[in-house]
Tab-separated table of C-alpha atoms and ligand atoms in Angstrom:
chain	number	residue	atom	x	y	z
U	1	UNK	CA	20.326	-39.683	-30.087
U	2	UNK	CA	20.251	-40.167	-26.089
U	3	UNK	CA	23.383	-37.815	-25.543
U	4	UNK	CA	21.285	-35.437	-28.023
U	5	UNK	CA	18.297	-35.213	-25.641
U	6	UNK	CA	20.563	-35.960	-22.803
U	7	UNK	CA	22.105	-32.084	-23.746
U	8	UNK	CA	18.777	-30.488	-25.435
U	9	UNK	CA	17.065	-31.341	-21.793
U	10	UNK	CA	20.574	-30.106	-19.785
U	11	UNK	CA	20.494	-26.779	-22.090
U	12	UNK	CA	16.665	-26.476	-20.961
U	13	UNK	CA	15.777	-26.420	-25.043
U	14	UNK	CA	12.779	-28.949	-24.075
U	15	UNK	CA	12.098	-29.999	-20.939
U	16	UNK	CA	11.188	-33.623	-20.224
U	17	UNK	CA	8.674	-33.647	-17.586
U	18	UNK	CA	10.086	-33.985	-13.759
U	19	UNK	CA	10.349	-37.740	-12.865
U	20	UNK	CA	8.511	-39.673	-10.400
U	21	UNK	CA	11.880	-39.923	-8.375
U	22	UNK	CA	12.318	-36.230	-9.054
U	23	UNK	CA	8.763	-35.021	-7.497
U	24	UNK	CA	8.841	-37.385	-4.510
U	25	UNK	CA	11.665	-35.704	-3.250
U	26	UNK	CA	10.805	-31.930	-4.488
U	27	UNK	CA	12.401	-29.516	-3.772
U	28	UNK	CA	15.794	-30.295	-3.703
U	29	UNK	CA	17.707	-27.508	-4.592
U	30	UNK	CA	17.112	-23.784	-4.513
U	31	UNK	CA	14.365	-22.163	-6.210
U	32	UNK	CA	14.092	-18.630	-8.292
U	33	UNK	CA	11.222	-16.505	-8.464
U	34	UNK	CA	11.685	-13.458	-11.199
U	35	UNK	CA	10.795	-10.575	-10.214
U	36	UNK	CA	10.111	-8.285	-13.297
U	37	UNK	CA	10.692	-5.321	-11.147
U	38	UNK	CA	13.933	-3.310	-10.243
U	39	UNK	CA	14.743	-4.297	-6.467
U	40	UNK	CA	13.043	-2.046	-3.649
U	41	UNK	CA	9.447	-1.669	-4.857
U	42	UNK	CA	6.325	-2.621	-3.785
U	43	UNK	CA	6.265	-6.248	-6.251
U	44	UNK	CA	9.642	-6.772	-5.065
U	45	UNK	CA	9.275	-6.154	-1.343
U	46	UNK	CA	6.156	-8.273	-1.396
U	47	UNK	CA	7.824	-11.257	-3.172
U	48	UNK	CA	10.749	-11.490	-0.967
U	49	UNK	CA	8.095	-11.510	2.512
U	50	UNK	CA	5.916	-14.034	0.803
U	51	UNK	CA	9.156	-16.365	-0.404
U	52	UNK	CA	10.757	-15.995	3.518
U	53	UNK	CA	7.826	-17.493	4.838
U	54	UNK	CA	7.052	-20.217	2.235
U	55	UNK	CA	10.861	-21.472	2.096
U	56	UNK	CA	10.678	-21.880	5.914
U	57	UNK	CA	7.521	-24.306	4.941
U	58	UNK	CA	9.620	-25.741	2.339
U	59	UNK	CA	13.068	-26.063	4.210
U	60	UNK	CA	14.257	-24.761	0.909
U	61	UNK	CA	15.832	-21.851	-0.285
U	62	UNK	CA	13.744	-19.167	-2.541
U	63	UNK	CA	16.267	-16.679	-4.625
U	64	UNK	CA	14.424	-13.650	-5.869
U	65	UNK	CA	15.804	-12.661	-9.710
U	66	UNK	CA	15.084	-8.932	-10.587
U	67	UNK	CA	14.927	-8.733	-14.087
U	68	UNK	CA	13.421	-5.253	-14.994
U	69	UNK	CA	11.817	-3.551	-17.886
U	70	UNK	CA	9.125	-2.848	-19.660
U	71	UNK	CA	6.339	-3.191	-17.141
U	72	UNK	CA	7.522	-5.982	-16.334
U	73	UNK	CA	6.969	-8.206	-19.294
U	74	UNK	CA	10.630	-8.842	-19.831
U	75	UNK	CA	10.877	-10.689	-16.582
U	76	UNK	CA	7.650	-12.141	-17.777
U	77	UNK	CA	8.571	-13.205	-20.388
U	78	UNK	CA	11.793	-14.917	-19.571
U	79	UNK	CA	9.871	-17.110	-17.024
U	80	UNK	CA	7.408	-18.040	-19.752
U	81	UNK	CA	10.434	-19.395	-21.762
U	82	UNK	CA	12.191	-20.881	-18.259
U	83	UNK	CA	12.135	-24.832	-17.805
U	84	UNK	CA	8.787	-26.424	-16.162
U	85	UNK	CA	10.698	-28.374	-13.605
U	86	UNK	CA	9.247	-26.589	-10.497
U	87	UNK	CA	12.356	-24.409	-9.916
U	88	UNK	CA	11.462	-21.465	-11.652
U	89	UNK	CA	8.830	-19.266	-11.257
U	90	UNK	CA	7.168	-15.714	-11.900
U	91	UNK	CA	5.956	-13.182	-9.426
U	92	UNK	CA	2.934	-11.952	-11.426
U	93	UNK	CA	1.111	-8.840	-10.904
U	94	UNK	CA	-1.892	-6.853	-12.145
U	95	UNK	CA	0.152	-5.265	-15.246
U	96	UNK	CA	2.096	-8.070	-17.243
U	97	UNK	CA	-0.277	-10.728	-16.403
U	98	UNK	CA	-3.686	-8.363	-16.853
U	99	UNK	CA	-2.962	-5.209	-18.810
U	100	UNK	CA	0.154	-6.065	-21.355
U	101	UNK	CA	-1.855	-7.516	-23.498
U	102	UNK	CA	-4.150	-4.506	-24.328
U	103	UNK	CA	-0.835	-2.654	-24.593
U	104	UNK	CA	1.974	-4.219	-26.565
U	105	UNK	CA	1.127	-5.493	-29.579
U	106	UNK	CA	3.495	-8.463	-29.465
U	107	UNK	CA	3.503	-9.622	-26.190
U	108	UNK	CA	6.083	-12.745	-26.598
U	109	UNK	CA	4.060	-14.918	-23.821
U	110	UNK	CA	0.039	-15.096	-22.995
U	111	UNK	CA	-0.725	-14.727	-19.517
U	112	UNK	CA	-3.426	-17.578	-19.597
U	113	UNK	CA	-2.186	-20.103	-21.695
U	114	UNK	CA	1.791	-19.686	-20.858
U	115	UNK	CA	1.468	-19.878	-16.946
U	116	UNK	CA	-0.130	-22.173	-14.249
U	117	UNK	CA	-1.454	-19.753	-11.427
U	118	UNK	CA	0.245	-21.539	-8.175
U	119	UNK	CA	-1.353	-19.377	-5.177
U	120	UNK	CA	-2.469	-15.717	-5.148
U	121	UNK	CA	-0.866	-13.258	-2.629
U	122	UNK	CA	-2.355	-10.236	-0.480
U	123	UNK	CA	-3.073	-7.226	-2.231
U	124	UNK	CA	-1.961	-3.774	-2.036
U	125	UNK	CA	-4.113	-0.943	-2.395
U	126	UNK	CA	-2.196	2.681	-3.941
U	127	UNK	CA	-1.608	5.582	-2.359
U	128	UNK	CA	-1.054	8.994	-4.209
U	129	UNK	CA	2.082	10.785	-3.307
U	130	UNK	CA	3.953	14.047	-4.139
U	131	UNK	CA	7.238	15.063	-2.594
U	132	UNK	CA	7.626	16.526	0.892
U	133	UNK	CA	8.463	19.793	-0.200
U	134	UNK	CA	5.656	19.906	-2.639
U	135	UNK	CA	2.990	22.792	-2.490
U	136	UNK	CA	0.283	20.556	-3.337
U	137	UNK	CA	-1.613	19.849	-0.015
U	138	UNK	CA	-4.371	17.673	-1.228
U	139	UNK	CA	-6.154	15.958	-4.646
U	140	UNK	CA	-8.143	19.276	-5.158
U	141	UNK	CA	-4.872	21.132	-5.404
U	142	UNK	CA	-3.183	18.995	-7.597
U	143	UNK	CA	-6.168	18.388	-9.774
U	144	UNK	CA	-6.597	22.397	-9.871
U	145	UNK	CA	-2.736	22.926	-11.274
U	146	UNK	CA	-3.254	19.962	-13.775
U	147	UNK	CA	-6.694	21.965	-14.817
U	148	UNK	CA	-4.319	24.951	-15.467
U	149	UNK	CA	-1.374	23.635	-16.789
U	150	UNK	CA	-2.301	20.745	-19.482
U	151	UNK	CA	0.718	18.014	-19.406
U	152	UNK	CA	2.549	19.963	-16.273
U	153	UNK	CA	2.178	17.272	-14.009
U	154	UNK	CA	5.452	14.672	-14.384
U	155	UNK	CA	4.004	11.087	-12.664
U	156	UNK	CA	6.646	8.704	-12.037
U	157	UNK	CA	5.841	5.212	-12.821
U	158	UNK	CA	7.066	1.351	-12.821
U	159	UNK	CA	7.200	1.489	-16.893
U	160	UNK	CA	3.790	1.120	-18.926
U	161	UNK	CA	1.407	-1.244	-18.023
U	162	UNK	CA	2.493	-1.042	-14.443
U	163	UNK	CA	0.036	-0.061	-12.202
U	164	UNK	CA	1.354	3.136	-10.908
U	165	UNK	CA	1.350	4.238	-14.578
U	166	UNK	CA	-2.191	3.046	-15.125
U	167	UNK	CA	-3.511	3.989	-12.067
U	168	UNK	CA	-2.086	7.421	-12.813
U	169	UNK	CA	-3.313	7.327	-16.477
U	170	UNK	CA	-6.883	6.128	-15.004
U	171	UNK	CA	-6.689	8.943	-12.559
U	172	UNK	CA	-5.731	12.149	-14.623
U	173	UNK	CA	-8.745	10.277	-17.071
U	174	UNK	CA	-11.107	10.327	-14.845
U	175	UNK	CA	-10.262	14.109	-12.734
U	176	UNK	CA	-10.346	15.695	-16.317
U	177	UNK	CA	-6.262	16.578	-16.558
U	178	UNK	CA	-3.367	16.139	-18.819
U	179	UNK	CA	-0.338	14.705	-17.269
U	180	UNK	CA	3.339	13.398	-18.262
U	181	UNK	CA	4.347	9.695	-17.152
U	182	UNK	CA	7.722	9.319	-16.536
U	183	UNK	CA	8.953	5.270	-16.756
U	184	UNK	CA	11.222	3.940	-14.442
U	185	UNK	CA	12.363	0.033	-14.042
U	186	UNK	CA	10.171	-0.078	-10.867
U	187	UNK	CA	8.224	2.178	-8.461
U	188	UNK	CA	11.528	1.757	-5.969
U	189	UNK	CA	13.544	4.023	-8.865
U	190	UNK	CA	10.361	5.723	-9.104
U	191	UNK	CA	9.774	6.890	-5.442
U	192	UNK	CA	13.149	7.911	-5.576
U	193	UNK	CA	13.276	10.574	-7.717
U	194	UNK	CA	9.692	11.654	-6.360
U	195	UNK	CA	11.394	11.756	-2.819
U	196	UNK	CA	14.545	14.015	-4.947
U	197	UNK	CA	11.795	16.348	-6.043
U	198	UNK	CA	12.758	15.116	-9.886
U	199	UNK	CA	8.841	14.515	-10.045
U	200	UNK	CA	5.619	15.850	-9.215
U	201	UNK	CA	3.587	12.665	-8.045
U	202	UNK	CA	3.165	9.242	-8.339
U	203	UNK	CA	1.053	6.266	-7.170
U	204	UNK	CA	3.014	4.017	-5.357
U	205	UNK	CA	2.013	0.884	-3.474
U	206	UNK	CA	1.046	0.846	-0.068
U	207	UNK	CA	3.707	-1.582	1.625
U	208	UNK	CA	6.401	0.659	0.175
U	209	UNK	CA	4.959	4.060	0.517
U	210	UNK	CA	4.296	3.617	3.816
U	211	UNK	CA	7.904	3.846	5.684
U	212	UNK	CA	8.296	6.888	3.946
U	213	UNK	CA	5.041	8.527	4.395
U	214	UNK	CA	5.821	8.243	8.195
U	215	UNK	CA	9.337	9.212	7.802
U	216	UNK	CA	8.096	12.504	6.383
U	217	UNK	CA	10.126	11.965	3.024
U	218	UNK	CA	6.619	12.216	0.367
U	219	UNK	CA	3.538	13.002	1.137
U	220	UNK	CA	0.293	11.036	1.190
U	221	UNK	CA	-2.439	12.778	-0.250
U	222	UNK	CA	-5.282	10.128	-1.822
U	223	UNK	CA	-5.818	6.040	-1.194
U	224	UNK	CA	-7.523	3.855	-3.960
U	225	UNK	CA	-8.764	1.702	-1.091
U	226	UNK	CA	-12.641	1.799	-0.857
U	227	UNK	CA	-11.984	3.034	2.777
U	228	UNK	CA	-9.549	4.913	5.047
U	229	UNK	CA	-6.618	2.691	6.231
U	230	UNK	CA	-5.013	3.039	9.820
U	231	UNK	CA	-1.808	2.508	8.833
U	232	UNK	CA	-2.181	6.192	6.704
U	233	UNK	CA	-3.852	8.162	9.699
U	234	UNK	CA	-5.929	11.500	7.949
U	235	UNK	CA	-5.272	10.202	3.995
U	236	UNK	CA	-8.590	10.276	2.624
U	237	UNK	CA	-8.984	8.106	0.001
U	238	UNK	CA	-9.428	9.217	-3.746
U	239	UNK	CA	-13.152	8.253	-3.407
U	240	UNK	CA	-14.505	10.530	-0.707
U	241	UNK	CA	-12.165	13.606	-2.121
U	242	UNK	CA	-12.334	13.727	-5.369
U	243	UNK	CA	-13.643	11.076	-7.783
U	244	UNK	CA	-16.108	8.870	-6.701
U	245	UNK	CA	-15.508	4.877	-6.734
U	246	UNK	CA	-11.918	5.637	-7.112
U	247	UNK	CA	-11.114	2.469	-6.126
U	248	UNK	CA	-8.050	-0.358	-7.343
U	249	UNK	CA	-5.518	-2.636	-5.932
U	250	UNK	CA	-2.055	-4.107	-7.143
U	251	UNK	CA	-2.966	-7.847	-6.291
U	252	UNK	CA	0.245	-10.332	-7.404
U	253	UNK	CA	0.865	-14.062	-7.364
U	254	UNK	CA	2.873	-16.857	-7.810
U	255	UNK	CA	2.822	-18.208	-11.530
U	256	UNK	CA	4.712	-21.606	-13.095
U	257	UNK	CA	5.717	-21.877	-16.794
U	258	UNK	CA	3.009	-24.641	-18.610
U	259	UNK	CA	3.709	-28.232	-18.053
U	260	UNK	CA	4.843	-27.533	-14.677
U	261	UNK	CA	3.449	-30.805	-12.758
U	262	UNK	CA	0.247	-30.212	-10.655
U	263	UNK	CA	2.490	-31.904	-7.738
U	264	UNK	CA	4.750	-29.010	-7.333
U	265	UNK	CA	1.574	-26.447	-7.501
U	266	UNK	CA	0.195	-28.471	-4.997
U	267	UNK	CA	3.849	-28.303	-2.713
U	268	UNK	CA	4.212	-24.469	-3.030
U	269	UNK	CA	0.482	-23.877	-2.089
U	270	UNK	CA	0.384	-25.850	0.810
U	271	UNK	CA	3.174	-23.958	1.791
U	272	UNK	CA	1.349	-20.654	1.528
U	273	UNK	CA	-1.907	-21.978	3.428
U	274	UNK	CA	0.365	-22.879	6.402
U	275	UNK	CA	2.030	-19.483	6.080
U	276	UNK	CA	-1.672	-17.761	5.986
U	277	UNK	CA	-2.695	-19.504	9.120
U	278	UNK	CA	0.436	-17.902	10.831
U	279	UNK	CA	-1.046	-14.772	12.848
U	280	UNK	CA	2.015	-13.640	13.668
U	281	UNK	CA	2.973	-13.432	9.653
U	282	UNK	CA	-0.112	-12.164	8.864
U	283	UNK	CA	-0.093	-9.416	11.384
U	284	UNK	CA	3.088	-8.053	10.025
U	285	UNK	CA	1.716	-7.999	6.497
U	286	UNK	CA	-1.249	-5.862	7.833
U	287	UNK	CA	0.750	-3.358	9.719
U	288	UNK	CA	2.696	-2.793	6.054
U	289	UNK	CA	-0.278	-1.399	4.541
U	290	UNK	CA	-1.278	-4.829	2.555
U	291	UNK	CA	-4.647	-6.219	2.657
U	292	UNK	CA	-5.081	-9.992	3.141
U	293	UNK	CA	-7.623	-11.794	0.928
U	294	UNK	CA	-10.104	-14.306	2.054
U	295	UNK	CA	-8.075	-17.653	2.132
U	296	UNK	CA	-10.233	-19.331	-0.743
U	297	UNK	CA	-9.181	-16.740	-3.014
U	298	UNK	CA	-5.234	-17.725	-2.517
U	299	UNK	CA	-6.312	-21.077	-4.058
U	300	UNK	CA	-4.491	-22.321	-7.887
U	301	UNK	CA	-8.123	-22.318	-9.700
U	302	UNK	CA	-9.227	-19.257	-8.547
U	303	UNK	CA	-5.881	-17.823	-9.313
U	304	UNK	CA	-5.875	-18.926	-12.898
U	305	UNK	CA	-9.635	-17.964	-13.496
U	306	UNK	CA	-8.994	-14.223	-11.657
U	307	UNK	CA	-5.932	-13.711	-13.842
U	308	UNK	CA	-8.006	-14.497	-17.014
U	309	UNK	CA	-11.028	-12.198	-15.688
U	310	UNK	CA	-8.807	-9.882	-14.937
U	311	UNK	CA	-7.486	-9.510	-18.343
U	312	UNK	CA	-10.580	-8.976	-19.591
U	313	UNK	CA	-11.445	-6.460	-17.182
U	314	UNK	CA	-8.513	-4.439	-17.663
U	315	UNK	CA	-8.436	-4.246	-21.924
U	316	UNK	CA	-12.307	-1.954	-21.523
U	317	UNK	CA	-10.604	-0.088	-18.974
U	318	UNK	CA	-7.470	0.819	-20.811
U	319	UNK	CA	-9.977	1.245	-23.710
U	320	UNK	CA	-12.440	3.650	-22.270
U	321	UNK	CA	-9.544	5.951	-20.407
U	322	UNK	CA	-7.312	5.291	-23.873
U	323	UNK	CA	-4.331	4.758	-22.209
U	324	UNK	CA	-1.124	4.024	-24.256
U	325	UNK	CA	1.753	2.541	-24.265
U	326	UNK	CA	3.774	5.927	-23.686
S	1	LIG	C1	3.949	-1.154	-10.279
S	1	LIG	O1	3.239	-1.730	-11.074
S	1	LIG	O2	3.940	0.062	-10.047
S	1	LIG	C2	4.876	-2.035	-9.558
S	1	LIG	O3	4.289	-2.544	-8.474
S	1	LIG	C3	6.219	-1.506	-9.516
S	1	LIG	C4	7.198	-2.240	-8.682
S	1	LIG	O4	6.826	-3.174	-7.966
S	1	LIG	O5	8.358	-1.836	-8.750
């Protein structure tokens, strides 16, 4: 029976929980964080500055696993099902920990009840972009041809339930046109073909729009930030141009699968608070285009009851602007 258990807990099929011996002297190996995201978009760019500066807290190294698809809930999904011993963990963001569930039906993990929320990150507001050689000069323009032409408009997107498809969704809603999302396995695929002119538009984050708004490759027309940003010099935002309130943020975080001890939530997010308190780190987040939260709101508890508020939130918005899971 031992060498049974001794191989079910080796294979990961049931994890015992981590020894006392094993969380005085955590971590002691490497740790992954999945990133449900194709490499080189905004949830990926964001996890790998926030894991730099936490493993330098931790003297331990953080691998980032891209595992893409789906809006991210297959990468969810697979850290759901990963072992609780403190060495794997999720990115999470807005879509497969808020969204997913008001979008596919049989969503193999519950964001609540299948995670422990271990520290929030900084948020990134979106920024609406078409390609450099685009004739659309502003949201009036583009919102004029989508008037015109009814399902025209191709928006590239992170896969449904990201957010630059339901931003996008929430956008054409709201401005009273009829547009075509195109999925991608992240917004880095995504901005690609927008920059190849294989698009019209998309939203894209701000920390990865931004090198090539200033390197002249898209073009910036509309921020969902409540107010202008000066890292997008003469972008107004989405609010003041063309619909009201237009206003939303990708915010992510660090989850754990359940049963992951409170000890190791406690050791990551310690790590973080030191890393928040670092001006110099901070700085260079800000200059990126991502907006720091007040530190309370980094905290495991407020994490865990955002994420459920959130989800909430998010199933009467996809209701009332009927977005689907095309
Ligand atoms: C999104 O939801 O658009 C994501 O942030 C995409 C990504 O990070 O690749």
């Amino acid at each position: 029976m031992k060498n049974l258990i001794a191989a079910l807990t080796i294979a990961g099929a049931f994890a015992l929980p981590m020894s006392s011996q094993a969380q005085d002297d955590y971590p002691n190996r490497a740790i992954t964080w999945i990133v449900p995201f194709a490499a080189g978009g905004p949830t990926d760019a964001m996890a790998r500055n926030v894991a730099n500066r936490v493993s330098q807290e931790l003297g331990q190294t953080i691998l980032v696993e891209n595992v893409g698809g789906a809006g991210g809930t297959i990468g969810a999904t697979k850290a759901a099902k990963s072992a609780p011993d403190g060495y794997t963990f999720l990115v999470g963001h807005i879509g497969y920990m808020a969204a997913a569930p008001s979008l596919y039906s049989s969503l193999p993990y519950d964001p609540v009840k299948d995670f422990k929320a271990v520290f929030r990150f900084p948020d990134t507001p979106l920024v609406l972009l078409v390609g450099a050689s685009s004739p659309y000069q502003s949201v009036s323009d583009l919102v004029a041809y989508g008037k015109q032409h009814p399902g025209k408009l191709n928006f590239s997107n992170a896969g449904v339930g990201s957010t630059s498809h339901l931003v996008a969704a929430m956008f054409a809603s709201q401005a009273g046109i009829e547009i075509t999302p195109i999925a991608y396995k992240g917004a880095g695929p995504a901005l690609n073909d927008l920059m190849g002119n294989q698009v019209d538009a998309m939203f894209d984050q701000t920390n990865t729009a931004l090198p090539q708004t200033k390197g002249g490759k898209v073009r910036a027309l509309g921020l969902t930030s409540p107010d202008r940003m000066a890292q997008f010099p003469d972008v107004p935002t989405i609010g003041e141009k063309a619909i009201p309130k237009f206003e939303v943020a990708t915010w992510f975080g660090l989850y754990a699968p359940k049963g992951t001890p409170d000890q190791v939530v406690q050791t990551l997010y310690q790590a973080w608070q030191k890393a928040v308190q670092d001006k110099d780190f901070t700085s260079k987040m800000s200059d990126q285009g991502i907006k720091l939260l007040p530190p309370e709101q980094y905290a495991p508890a407020a994490f865990q009851q955002f994420t459920a508020n959130e989800g909430k939130r998010w199933a009467a918005v996809i209701k009332q602007a009927g977005i689907t899971l095309q």
